[in-house]
PDB file of C-alpha atoms in Angstrom:
ATOM      1  CA  MET A   1     161.703 -29.724  27.372  1.00  0.00           C
ATOM      2  CA  LYS A   2     164.047 -26.976  26.178  1.00  0.00           C
ATOM      3  CA  ARG A   3     163.339 -27.953  22.553  1.00  0.00           C
ATOM      4  CA  ILE A   4     159.587 -27.537  23.114  1.00  0.00           C
ATOM      5  CA  LEU A   5     160.176 -24.167  24.777  1.00  0.00           C
ATOM      6  CA  TYR A   6     162.272 -22.968  21.822  1.00  0.00           C
ATOM      7  CA  ILE A   7     159.530 -24.014  19.373  1.00  0.00           C
ATOM      8  CA  VAL A   8     156.846 -22.138  21.353  1.00  0.00           C
ATOM      9  CA  LEU A   9     159.003 -19.000  21.593  1.00  0.00           C
ATOM     10  CA  ALA A  10     159.739 -19.113  17.865  1.00  0.00           C
ATOM     11  CA  ALA A  11     156.017 -19.438  16.998  1.00  0.00           C
ATOM     12  CA  VAL A  12     155.109 -16.508  19.270  1.00  0.00           C
ATOM     13  CA  THR A  13     157.874 -14.369  17.766  1.00  0.00           C
ATOM     14  CA  ILE A  14     156.814 -15.109  14.180  1.00  0.00           C
ATOM     15  CA  SER A  15     153.125 -14.438  14.995  1.00  0.00           C
ATOM     16  CA  SER A  16     153.971 -11.121  16.677  1.00  0.00           C
ATOM     17  CA  PHE A  17     156.052 -10.104  13.673  1.00  0.00           C
ATOM     18  CA  LEU A  18     153.230 -10.887  11.230  1.00  0.00           C
ATOM     19  CA  PHE A  19     150.520  -9.069  13.179  1.00  0.00           C
ATOM     20  CA  SER A  20     152.676  -6.036  13.877  1.00  0.00           C
ATOM     21  CA  CYS A  21     153.565  -5.664  10.192  1.00  0.00           C
ATOM     22  CA  GLU A  22     150.076  -5.797   8.707  1.00  0.00           C
ATOM     23  CA  PRO A  23     148.731  -2.435  10.002  1.00  0.00           C
ATOM     24  CA  ALA A  24     151.896  -0.632   8.902  1.00  0.00           C
ATOM     25  CA  GLU A  25     151.592  -2.057   5.381  1.00  0.00           C
ATOM     26  CA  ASP A  26     147.921  -0.988   5.177  1.00  0.00           C
ATOM     27  CA  ARG A  27     148.717   2.519   6.310  1.00  0.00           C
ATOM     28  CA  GLU A  28     151.618   2.919   3.903  1.00  0.00           C
ATOM     29  CA  SER A  29     149.495   1.722   0.965  1.00  0.00           C
ATOM     30  CA  LEU A  30     147.363   4.875   1.067  1.00  0.00           C
ATOM     31  CA  PRO A  31     149.006   7.708  -0.862  1.00  0.00           C
ATOM     32  CA  ALA A  32     148.874  11.313   0.244  1.00  0.00           C
ATOM     33  CA  VAL A  33     146.102  13.412  -1.271  1.00  0.00           C
ATOM     34  CA  THR A  34     147.799  15.652  -3.807  1.00  0.00           C
ATOM     35  CA  GLN A  35     144.727  17.229  -5.391  1.00  0.00           C
ATOM     36  CA  THR A  36     143.399  20.568  -4.174  1.00  0.00           C
ATOM     37  CA  PRO A  37     140.080  22.297  -4.899  1.00  0.00           C
ATOM     38  CA  GLU A  38     141.923  24.397  -7.491  1.00  0.00           C
ATOM     39  CA  THR A  39     143.435  21.428  -9.371  1.00  0.00           C
ATOM     40  CA  LEU A  40     140.283  19.301  -9.652  1.00  0.00           C
ATOM     41  CA  GLU A  41     139.302  18.684 -13.267  1.00  0.00           C
ATOM     42  CA  PHE A  42     135.554  19.038 -13.744  1.00  0.00           C
ATOM     43  CA  SER A  43     133.003  21.286 -15.394  1.00  0.00           C
ATOM     44  CA  ILE A  44     129.437  22.414 -14.699  1.00  0.00           C
ATOM     45  CA  THR A  45     127.808  24.057 -17.713  1.00  0.00           C
ATOM     46  CA  GLN A  46     124.317  24.971 -18.875  1.00  0.00           C
ATOM     47  CA  ASN A  47     122.960  23.865 -22.222  1.00  0.00           C
ATOM     48  CA  THR A  48     121.294  26.268 -24.624  1.00  0.00           C
ATOM     49  CA  LYS A  49     118.161  25.348 -22.724  1.00  0.00           C
ATOM     50  CA  LYS A  50     119.240  26.872 -19.421  1.00  0.00           C
ATOM     51  CA  ASN A  51     117.246  24.387 -17.329  1.00  0.00           C
ATOM     52  CA  GLU A  52     119.604  21.576 -18.380  1.00  0.00           C
ATOM     53  CA  VAL A  53     122.943  21.452 -16.557  1.00  0.00           C
ATOM     54  CA  VAL A  54     125.800  19.225 -17.727  1.00  0.00           C
ATOM     55  CA  LEU A  55     128.057  17.710 -15.054  1.00  0.00           C
ATOM     56  CA  LYS A  56     131.405  16.369 -16.212  1.00  0.00           C
ATOM     57  CA  SER A  57     134.275  14.906 -14.173  1.00  0.00           C
ATOM     58  CA  GLU A  58     137.359  15.019 -16.397  1.00  0.00           C
ATOM     59  CA  ASP A  59     139.789  13.043 -14.219  1.00  0.00           C
ATOM     60  CA  PRO A  60     139.376   9.251 -14.673  1.00  0.00           C
ATOM     61  CA  THR A  61     141.451   8.537 -11.552  1.00  0.00           C
ATOM     62  CA  VAL A  62     138.829   9.898  -9.121  1.00  0.00           C
ATOM     63  CA  ILE A  63     135.344   8.813  -8.110  1.00  0.00           C
ATOM     64  CA  PRO A  64     133.017  11.801  -8.563  1.00  0.00           C
ATOM     65  CA  PHE A  65     130.099  12.727  -6.326  1.00  0.00           C
ATOM     66  CA  TRP A  66     127.698  15.557  -7.126  1.00  0.00           C
ATOM     67  CA  ARG A  67     124.897  16.992  -5.043  1.00  0.00           C
ATOM     68  CA  TYR A  68     122.680  19.975  -5.730  1.00  0.00           C
ATOM     69  CA  ILE A  69     120.376  22.242  -3.734  1.00  0.00           C
ATOM     70  CA  ASP A  70     117.872  24.970  -4.502  1.00  0.00           C
ATOM     71  CA  GLY A  71     118.042  28.592  -3.400  1.00  0.00           C
ATOM     72  CA  SER A  72     116.478  27.747  -0.039  1.00  0.00           C
ATOM     73  CA  GLY A  73     119.049  25.059   0.707  1.00  0.00           C
ATOM     74  CA  ASN A  74     116.713  22.118   0.022  1.00  0.00           C
ATOM     75  CA  GLU A  75     118.461  18.947  -1.162  1.00  0.00           C
ATOM     76  CA  LEU A  76     117.315  18.128  -4.699  1.00  0.00           C
ATOM     77  CA  GLY A  77     119.412  15.084  -5.533  1.00  0.00           C
ATOM     78  CA  HIS A  78     122.844  13.625  -6.108  1.00  0.00           C
ATOM     79  CA  SER A  79     124.821  11.651  -8.700  1.00  0.00           C
ATOM     80  CA  ASN A  80     128.028   9.608  -8.864  1.00  0.00           C
ATOM     81  CA  LYS A  81     128.291   9.591 -12.656  1.00  0.00           C
ATOM     82  CA  SER A  82     131.330  10.981 -14.456  1.00  0.00           C
ATOM     83  CA  ASN A  83     129.001  12.530 -17.029  1.00  0.00           C
ATOM     84  CA  ASP A  84     125.438  13.479 -16.193  1.00  0.00           C
ATOM     85  CA  VAL A  85     122.716  15.906 -17.219  1.00  0.00           C
ATOM     86  CA  ILE A  86     120.321  17.222 -14.586  1.00  0.00           C
ATOM     87  CA  ASN A  87     117.237  19.358 -15.083  1.00  0.00           C
ATOM     88  CA  PHE A  88     116.159  22.320 -12.974  1.00  0.00           C
ATOM     89  CA  PRO A  89     112.626  22.951 -14.306  1.00  0.00           C
ATOM     90  CA  PHE A  90     111.903  25.862 -11.952  1.00  0.00           C
ATOM     91  CA  ALA A  91     113.365  29.354 -12.346  1.00  0.00           C
ATOM     92  CA  GLY A  92     115.797  30.308  -9.601  1.00  0.00           C
ATOM     93  CA  LYS A  93     119.336  29.925  -8.315  1.00  0.00           C
ATOM     94  CA  TYR A  94     120.830  26.500  -7.599  1.00  0.00           C
ATOM     95  CA  THR A  95     124.110  25.351  -6.113  1.00  0.00           C
ATOM     96  CA  VAL A  96     126.048  22.314  -7.341  1.00  0.00           C
ATOM     97  CA  PHE A  97     128.726  20.674  -5.155  1.00  0.00           C
ATOM     98  CA  TYR A  98     131.460  18.435  -6.542  1.00  0.00           C
ATOM     99  CA  THR A  99     133.570  16.056  -4.436  1.00  0.00           C
ATOM    100  CA  ALA A 100     136.404  13.906  -5.832  1.00  0.00           C
ATOM    101  CA  PHE A 101     137.172  10.706  -3.922  1.00  0.00           C
ATOM    102  CA  VAL A 102     140.709   9.341  -4.224  1.00  0.00           C
ATOM    103  CA  ARG A 103     142.553   6.497  -2.464  1.00  0.00           C
ATOM    104  CA  GLY A 104     143.847   8.792   0.264  1.00  0.00           C
ATOM    105  CA  GLY A 105     140.604  10.645   0.966  1.00  0.00           C
ATOM    106  CA  SER A 106     138.424  13.252  -0.720  1.00  0.00           C
ATOM    107  CA  VAL A 107     138.651  16.794  -2.016  1.00  0.00           C
ATOM    108  CA  GLU A 108     135.675  19.123  -2.325  1.00  0.00           C
ATOM    109  CA  ALA A 109     135.602  21.847  -4.935  1.00  0.00           C
ATOM    110  CA  ALA A 110     134.198  25.295  -4.386  1.00  0.00           C
ATOM    111  CA  PRO A 111     130.415  25.188  -4.990  1.00  0.00           C
ATOM    112  CA  VAL A 112     129.104  26.451  -8.318  1.00  0.00           C
ATOM    113  CA  THR A 113     125.956  28.599  -8.586  1.00  0.00           C
ATOM    114  CA  VAL A 114     123.607  28.022 -11.522  1.00  0.00           C
ATOM    115  CA  ASP A 115     121.028  30.662 -12.497  1.00  0.00           C
ATOM    116  CA  VAL A 116     117.908  29.348 -14.289  1.00  0.00           C
ATOM    117  CA  PRO A 117     115.958  32.243 -15.836  1.00  0.00           C
ATOM    118  CA  GLU A 118     112.571  30.586 -16.518  1.00  0.00           C
ATOM    119  CA  ASN A 119     110.398  27.553 -15.845  1.00  0.00           C
ATOM    120  CA  ASP A 120     110.498  24.499 -18.103  1.00  0.00           C
ATOM    121  CA  ASN A 121     106.803  23.659 -18.258  1.00  0.00           C
ATOM    122  CA  ALA A 122     107.333  20.914 -20.863  1.00  0.00           C
ATOM    123  CA  PHE A 123     109.315  18.941 -18.285  1.00  0.00           C
ATOM    124  CA  PHE A 124     106.060  18.012 -16.517  1.00  0.00           C
ATOM    125  CA  SER A 125     104.116  16.993 -19.627  1.00  0.00           C
ATOM    126  CA  ASP A 126     104.054  13.305 -18.607  1.00  0.00           C
ATOM    127  CA  PRO A 127     100.597  12.686 -17.041  1.00  0.00           C
ATOM    128  CA  ARG A 128     102.182  10.849 -14.100  1.00  0.00           C
ATOM    129  CA  TRP A 129     103.300  14.190 -12.673  1.00  0.00           C
ATOM    130  CA  SER A 130      99.707  15.402 -12.592  1.00  0.00           C
ATOM    131  CA  LYS A 131      98.443  12.127 -11.123  1.00  0.00           C
ATOM    132  CA  LEU A 132     100.944  12.321  -8.274  1.00  0.00           C
ATOM    133  CA  THR A 133     100.994  16.053  -7.508  1.00  0.00           C
ATOM    134  CA  ASN A 134      98.092  17.843  -9.234  1.00  0.00           C
ATOM    135  CA  GLY A 135     100.700  20.402 -10.297  1.00  0.00           C
ATOM    136  CA  GLN A 136     101.014  23.642  -8.347  1.00  0.00           C
ATOM    137  CA  ALA A 137      97.746  23.040  -6.488  1.00  0.00           C
ATOM    138  CA  GLY A 138      99.097  19.899  -4.807  1.00  0.00           C
ATOM    139  CA  LYS A 139      97.588  16.534  -3.950  1.00  0.00           C
ATOM    140  CA  THR A 140      97.254  14.853  -0.552  1.00  0.00           C
ATOM    141  CA  TRP A 141      97.310  11.080  -0.124  1.00  0.00           C
ATOM    142  CA  VAL A 142      96.260   8.926   2.843  1.00  0.00           C
ATOM    143  CA  LEU A 143      96.471   5.214   3.581  1.00  0.00           C
ATOM    144  CA  TYR A 144      93.430   3.321   2.273  1.00  0.00           C
ATOM    145  CA  MET A 145      92.409   1.666   5.524  1.00  0.00           C
ATOM    146  CA  THR A 146      89.693  -0.549   4.010  1.00  0.00           C
ATOM    147  CA  ALA A 147      92.288  -2.625   2.119  1.00  0.00           C
ATOM    148  CA  PRO A 148      95.689  -1.090   2.923  1.00  0.00           C
ATOM    149  CA  LEU A 149      97.959  -4.056   2.196  1.00  0.00           C
ATOM    150  CA  GLU A 150      98.647  -6.472  -0.611  1.00  0.00           C
ATOM    151  CA  PHE A 151     100.645  -9.602   0.223  1.00  0.00           C
ATOM    152  CA  ILE A 152     102.637 -10.970  -2.717  1.00  0.00           C
ATOM    153  CA  GLY A 153     105.209 -13.196  -0.999  1.00  0.00           C
ATOM    154  CA  ASN A 154     108.888 -13.276  -1.836  1.00  0.00           C
ATOM    155  CA  THR A 155     108.685 -12.096  -5.439  1.00  0.00           C
ATOM    156  CA  PRO A 156     111.740 -10.025  -6.415  1.00  0.00           C
ATOM    157  CA  SER A 157     110.601  -9.896 -10.056  1.00  0.00           C
ATOM    158  CA  TYR A 158     107.351  -8.175  -9.095  1.00  0.00           C
ATOM    159  CA  VAL A 159     106.755  -5.142 -11.330  1.00  0.00           C
ATOM    160  CA  ASN A 160     103.164  -3.996 -11.575  1.00  0.00           C
ATOM    161  CA  ARG A 161      99.791  -5.371 -10.552  1.00  0.00           C
ATOM    162  CA  ALA A 162      98.407  -4.711 -14.019  1.00  0.00           C
ATOM    163  CA  VAL A 163     101.210  -6.811 -15.530  1.00  0.00           C
ATOM    164  CA  SER A 164     101.849  -9.564 -13.001  1.00  0.00           C
ATOM    165  CA  GLY A 165      98.339  -9.927 -11.617  1.00  0.00           C
ATOM    166  CA  PRO A 166      97.254  -9.248  -8.054  1.00  0.00           C
ATOM    167  CA  GLY A 167      98.498 -10.965  -4.954  1.00  0.00           C
ATOM    168  CA  TRP A 168      96.330 -11.093  -1.841  1.00  0.00           C
ATOM    169  CA  TRP A 169      94.714  -7.724  -1.129  1.00  0.00           C
ATOM    170  CA  PRO A 170      92.419  -8.450   1.849  1.00  0.00           C
ATOM    171  CA  ASN A 171      90.224  -6.107   3.858  1.00  0.00           C
ATOM    172  CA  LEU A 172      91.791  -4.810   7.050  1.00  0.00           C
ATOM    173  CA  THR A 173      89.301  -6.804   9.132  1.00  0.00           C
ATOM    174  CA  ASP A 174      90.753 -10.022   7.684  1.00  0.00           C
ATOM    175  CA  ILE A 175      94.376  -9.324   8.673  1.00  0.00           C
ATOM    176  CA  SER A 176      94.312  -8.262  12.318  1.00  0.00           C
ATOM    177  CA  TRP A 177      97.334 -10.547  12.792  1.00  0.00           C
ATOM    178  CA  ALA A 178      99.404  -8.271  10.528  1.00  0.00           C
ATOM    179  CA  GLY A 179      99.832  -5.750  13.338  1.00  0.00           C
ATOM    180  CA  LEU A 180      98.366  -2.879  11.323  1.00  0.00           C
ATOM    181  CA  GLU A 181      96.301  -0.756  13.692  1.00  0.00           C
ATOM    182  CA  ASN A 182      93.119   0.795  12.302  1.00  0.00           C
ATOM    183  CA  LYS A 183      93.792   4.477  12.919  1.00  0.00           C
ATOM    184  CA  ASP A 184      94.616   7.727  11.151  1.00  0.00           C
ATOM    185  CA  TRP A 185      98.195   7.208   9.973  1.00  0.00           C
ATOM    186  CA  GLY A 186      98.634  10.758   8.691  1.00  0.00           C
ATOM    187  CA  GLU A 187      98.997  12.119   5.176  1.00  0.00           C
ATOM    188  CA  ILE A 188     101.508  13.002   2.475  1.00  0.00           C
ATOM    189  CA  THR A 189     101.177  15.984   0.121  1.00  0.00           C
ATOM    190  CA  PHE A 190     103.095  16.536  -3.115  1.00  0.00           C
ATOM    191  CA  ASP A 191     103.039  19.806  -5.091  1.00  0.00           C
ATOM    192  CA  LEU A 192     105.022  21.600  -7.802  1.00  0.00           C
ATOM    193  CA  ASP A 193     104.526  25.153  -6.544  1.00  0.00           C
ATOM    194  CA  GLY A 194     107.948  26.548  -7.438  1.00  0.00           C
ATOM    195  CA  GLY A 195     109.733  23.324  -6.464  1.00  0.00           C
ATOM    196  CA  TYR A 196     109.432  19.604  -5.743  1.00  0.00           C
ATOM    197  CA  ASN A 197     107.647  20.111  -2.444  1.00  0.00           C
ATOM    198  CA  VAL A 198     106.505  17.352  -0.096  1.00  0.00           C
ATOM    199  CA  SER A 199     104.975  17.440   3.383  1.00  0.00           C
ATOM    200  CA  VAL A 200     104.538  14.273   5.468  1.00  0.00           C
ATOM    201  CA  THR A 201     102.455  14.006   8.617  1.00  0.00           C
ATOM    202  CA  GLN A 202     103.240  10.616  10.159  1.00  0.00           C
ATOM    203  CA  THR A 203     101.435   9.070  13.129  1.00  0.00           C
ATOM    204  CA  ASN A 204     103.552   7.347  15.759  1.00  0.00           C
ATOM    205  CA  PRO A 205     103.346   3.564  15.134  1.00  0.00           C
ATOM    206  CA  THR A 206     103.174   2.739  18.857  1.00  0.00           C
ATOM    207  CA  LEU A 207      99.955   0.883  19.594  1.00  0.00           C
ATOM    208  CA  GLY A 208      97.209   3.315  20.604  1.00  0.00           C
ATOM    209  CA  SER A 209      99.296   6.432  19.888  1.00  0.00           C
ATOM    210  CA  THR A 210      97.736   9.352  18.008  1.00  0.00           C
ATOM    211  CA  GLN A 211     100.839  11.557  18.208  1.00  0.00           C
ATOM    212  CA  LYS A 212     101.759  13.040  14.830  1.00  0.00           C
ATOM    213  CA  THR A 213     104.998  14.492  13.475  1.00  0.00           C
ATOM    214  CA  THR A 214     105.129  16.683  10.366  1.00  0.00           C
ATOM    215  CA  LYS A 215     108.227  17.040   8.199  1.00  0.00           C
ATOM    216  CA  VAL A 216     108.679  19.173   5.082  1.00  0.00           C
ATOM    217  CA  GLY A 217     111.244  18.553   2.351  1.00  0.00           C
ATOM    218  CA  THR A 218     111.663  17.868  -1.350  1.00  0.00           C
ATOM    219  CA  PHE A 219     111.290  14.797  -3.542  1.00  0.00           C
ATOM    220  CA  ASN A 220     112.532  13.348  -6.802  1.00  0.00           C
ATOM    221  CA  PHE A 221     110.200  11.483  -9.133  1.00  0.00           C
ATOM    222  CA  SER A 222     112.143   9.190 -11.479  1.00  0.00           C
ATOM    223  CA  LEU A 223     110.015   8.148 -14.450  1.00  0.00           C
ATOM    224  CA  THR A 224     110.754   5.165 -16.682  1.00  0.00           C
ATOM    225  CA  ASN A 225     109.412   4.102 -20.045  1.00  0.00           C
ATOM    226  CA  GLY A 226     106.555   1.663 -19.630  1.00  0.00           C
ATOM    227  CA  GLU A 227     105.965   2.739 -16.003  1.00  0.00           C
ATOM    228  CA  THR A 228     107.642  -0.414 -14.664  1.00  0.00           C
ATOM    229  CA  ASN A 229     110.221   1.049 -12.281  1.00  0.00           C
ATOM    230  CA  ASP A 230     109.079   4.541 -11.319  1.00  0.00           C
ATOM    231  CA  ARG A 231     110.594   5.690  -8.052  1.00  0.00           C
ATOM    232  CA  ILE A 232     110.110   8.468  -5.543  1.00  0.00           C
ATOM    233  CA  SER A 233     113.071   9.517  -3.403  1.00  0.00           C
ATOM    234  CA  PHE A 234     112.885  11.987  -0.542  1.00  0.00           C
ATOM    235  CA  ASN A 235     115.237  14.682   0.726  1.00  0.00           C
ATOM    236  CA  GLY A 236     115.432  16.729   3.902  1.00  0.00           C
ATOM    237  CA  GLY A 237     114.403  14.033   6.373  1.00  0.00           C
ATOM    238  CA  THR A 238     111.018  13.213   4.830  1.00  0.00           C
ATOM    239  CA  GLU A 239     109.954   9.736   3.767  1.00  0.00           C
ATOM    240  CA  MET A 240     106.951   7.940   2.315  1.00  0.00           C
ATOM    241  CA  LEU A 241     103.894   7.734   4.579  1.00  0.00           C
ATOM    242  CA  HIS A 242     103.762   4.245   6.093  1.00  0.00           C
ATOM    243  CA  PRO A 243     102.328   2.287   9.046  1.00  0.00           C
ATOM    244  CA  ASN A 244     103.803  -0.381  11.347  1.00  0.00           C
ATOM    245  CA  GLU A 245     106.846  -0.398  13.603  1.00  0.00           C
ATOM    246  CA  PRO A 246     110.268   0.017  11.911  1.00  0.00           C
ATOM    247  CA  SER A 247     111.241  -3.480  13.096  1.00  0.00           C
ATOM    248  CA  TYR A 248     108.487  -4.885  10.867  1.00  0.00           C
ATOM    249  CA  PHE A 249     110.585  -4.108   7.783  1.00  0.00           C
ATOM    250  CA  SER A 250     113.882  -5.380   6.435  1.00  0.00           C
ATOM    251  CA  PRO A 251     116.860  -3.328   7.707  1.00  0.00           C
ATOM    252  CA  SER A 252     118.000  -3.026   4.088  1.00  0.00           C
ATOM    253  CA  PHE A 253     114.769  -1.267   3.099  1.00  0.00           C
ATOM    254  CA  SER A 254     114.275   2.492   3.339  1.00  0.00           C
ATOM    255  CA  PHE A 255     111.152   4.602   2.951  1.00  0.00           C
ATOM    256  CA  THR A 256     113.301   7.434   1.600  1.00  0.00           C
ATOM    257  CA  ASN A 257     113.433   5.697  -1.809  1.00  0.00           C
ATOM    258  CA  VAL A 258     110.411   3.648  -2.822  1.00  0.00           C
ATOM    259  CA  LYS A 259     109.311   1.846  -5.966  1.00  0.00           C
ATOM    260  CA  ILE A 260     105.884   2.794  -7.294  1.00  0.00           C
ATOM    261  CA  VAL A 261     103.900  -0.156  -8.633  1.00  0.00           C
ATOM    262  CA  GLU A 262     100.639   1.628  -9.395  1.00  0.00           C
ATOM    263  CA  LEU A 263      99.807   5.284  -9.983  1.00  0.00           C
ATOM    264  CA  THR A 264      96.405   6.434 -11.195  1.00  0.00           C
ATOM    265  CA  ASP A 265      94.216   9.422 -10.413  1.00  0.00           C
ATOM    266  CA  THR A 266      92.768   7.502  -7.466  1.00  0.00           C
ATOM    267  CA  SER A 267      95.498   5.062  -6.386  1.00  0.00           C
ATOM    268  CA  LEU A 268      99.149   5.308  -5.304  1.00  0.00           C
ATOM    269  CA  CYS A 269     100.763   1.943  -4.462  1.00  0.00           C
ATOM    270  CA  PHE A 270     104.358   1.344  -3.422  1.00  0.00           C
ATOM    271  CA  ILE A 271     106.334  -1.736  -2.520  1.00  0.00           C
ATOM    272  CA  ALA A 272     108.020  -2.475   0.822  1.00  0.00           C
ATOM    273  CA  ILE A 273     110.094  -5.402   2.097  1.00  0.00           C
ATOM    274  CA  ARG A 274     109.229  -7.055   5.393  1.00  0.00           C
ATOM    275  CA  ALA A 275     111.779  -8.272   7.925  1.00  0.00           C
ATOM    276  CA  ASP A 276     111.275 -11.837   6.650  1.00  0.00           C
ATOM    277  CA  ASN A 277     112.062 -10.543   3.114  1.00  0.00           C
ATOM    278  CA  ASP A 278     108.523 -11.072   1.845  1.00  0.00           C
ATOM    279  CA  TYR A 279     107.054  -8.228  -0.183  1.00  0.00           C
ATOM    280  CA  LEU A 280     104.208  -5.907   0.782  1.00  0.00           C
ATOM    281  CA  ILE A 281     102.396  -3.262  -1.206  1.00  0.00           C
ATOM    282  CA  TYR A 282     100.807  -0.283   0.535  1.00  0.00           C
ATOM    283  CA  HIS A 283      97.771   1.375  -0.974  1.00  0.00           C
ATOM    284  CA  LEU A 284      97.219   5.140  -0.708  1.00  0.00           C
ATOM    285  CA  VAL A 285      94.222   7.096  -2.036  1.00  0.00           C
ATOM    286  CA  PRO A 286      93.553  10.832  -2.434  1.00  0.00           C
ATOM    287  CA  LYS A 287      92.324  12.531   0.727  1.00  0.00           C
ATOM    288  CA  SER A 288      88.655  13.351   0.389  1.00  0.00           C
TER     289      SER A 288
END
């Protein structure tokens, strides 16, 4: 009996020693942060073309994070690249923030102000800008309630309807089971009047609700060659106009960064991921 008791006591002692040591080792493995805002090695410079700003993190031991805002404080974007070039096509003052992440924490440098003297009109020469925003005048989109959804199944390689062929794009009357109520879901307006402006009026998805909430912010439109992976990301709390309850979609999916699969003068289609990981495409049209 005593032998069994000794074995149990020894096992408990060894286990306690192991568990008590692990947190101390983890804590001691993190070094103290030795960098200061003054010792961070980075640069923010303007090219000869003042609209182009070069971001460079010159310390390979840190993970860089940049974010930038316009003169009104609107978020315009962010980057985690060591070397990057961003474009401010509108005249005005901008602020760039640099944060260096190290093993022990993070250090934020003093913000840098960038003064852009004139607009870069050539930046918007791609016709997709005009199709989406109608330039300074702006363009308002609404959900096309006649045939708002395309069902394409679980197709991660899906790129563009014109390339891959259509899925199932039924009339709303044929998909009452989809839980998409036939009502005014609101509208989204893009314009380039001195900035990347977006306004979203979203109707509450609760069945029968007509309550609307309007949010104003900025957006980024990332264009790719061949128009196969164009994306719109939103800043300032705005997001793409959409229907349905949030629980209808995958928790890994966000309407603050959406992939555009069709953009013409009369059609704006973006892809979403349902909770069952099947893919949906929502169809927006210009407001008449």
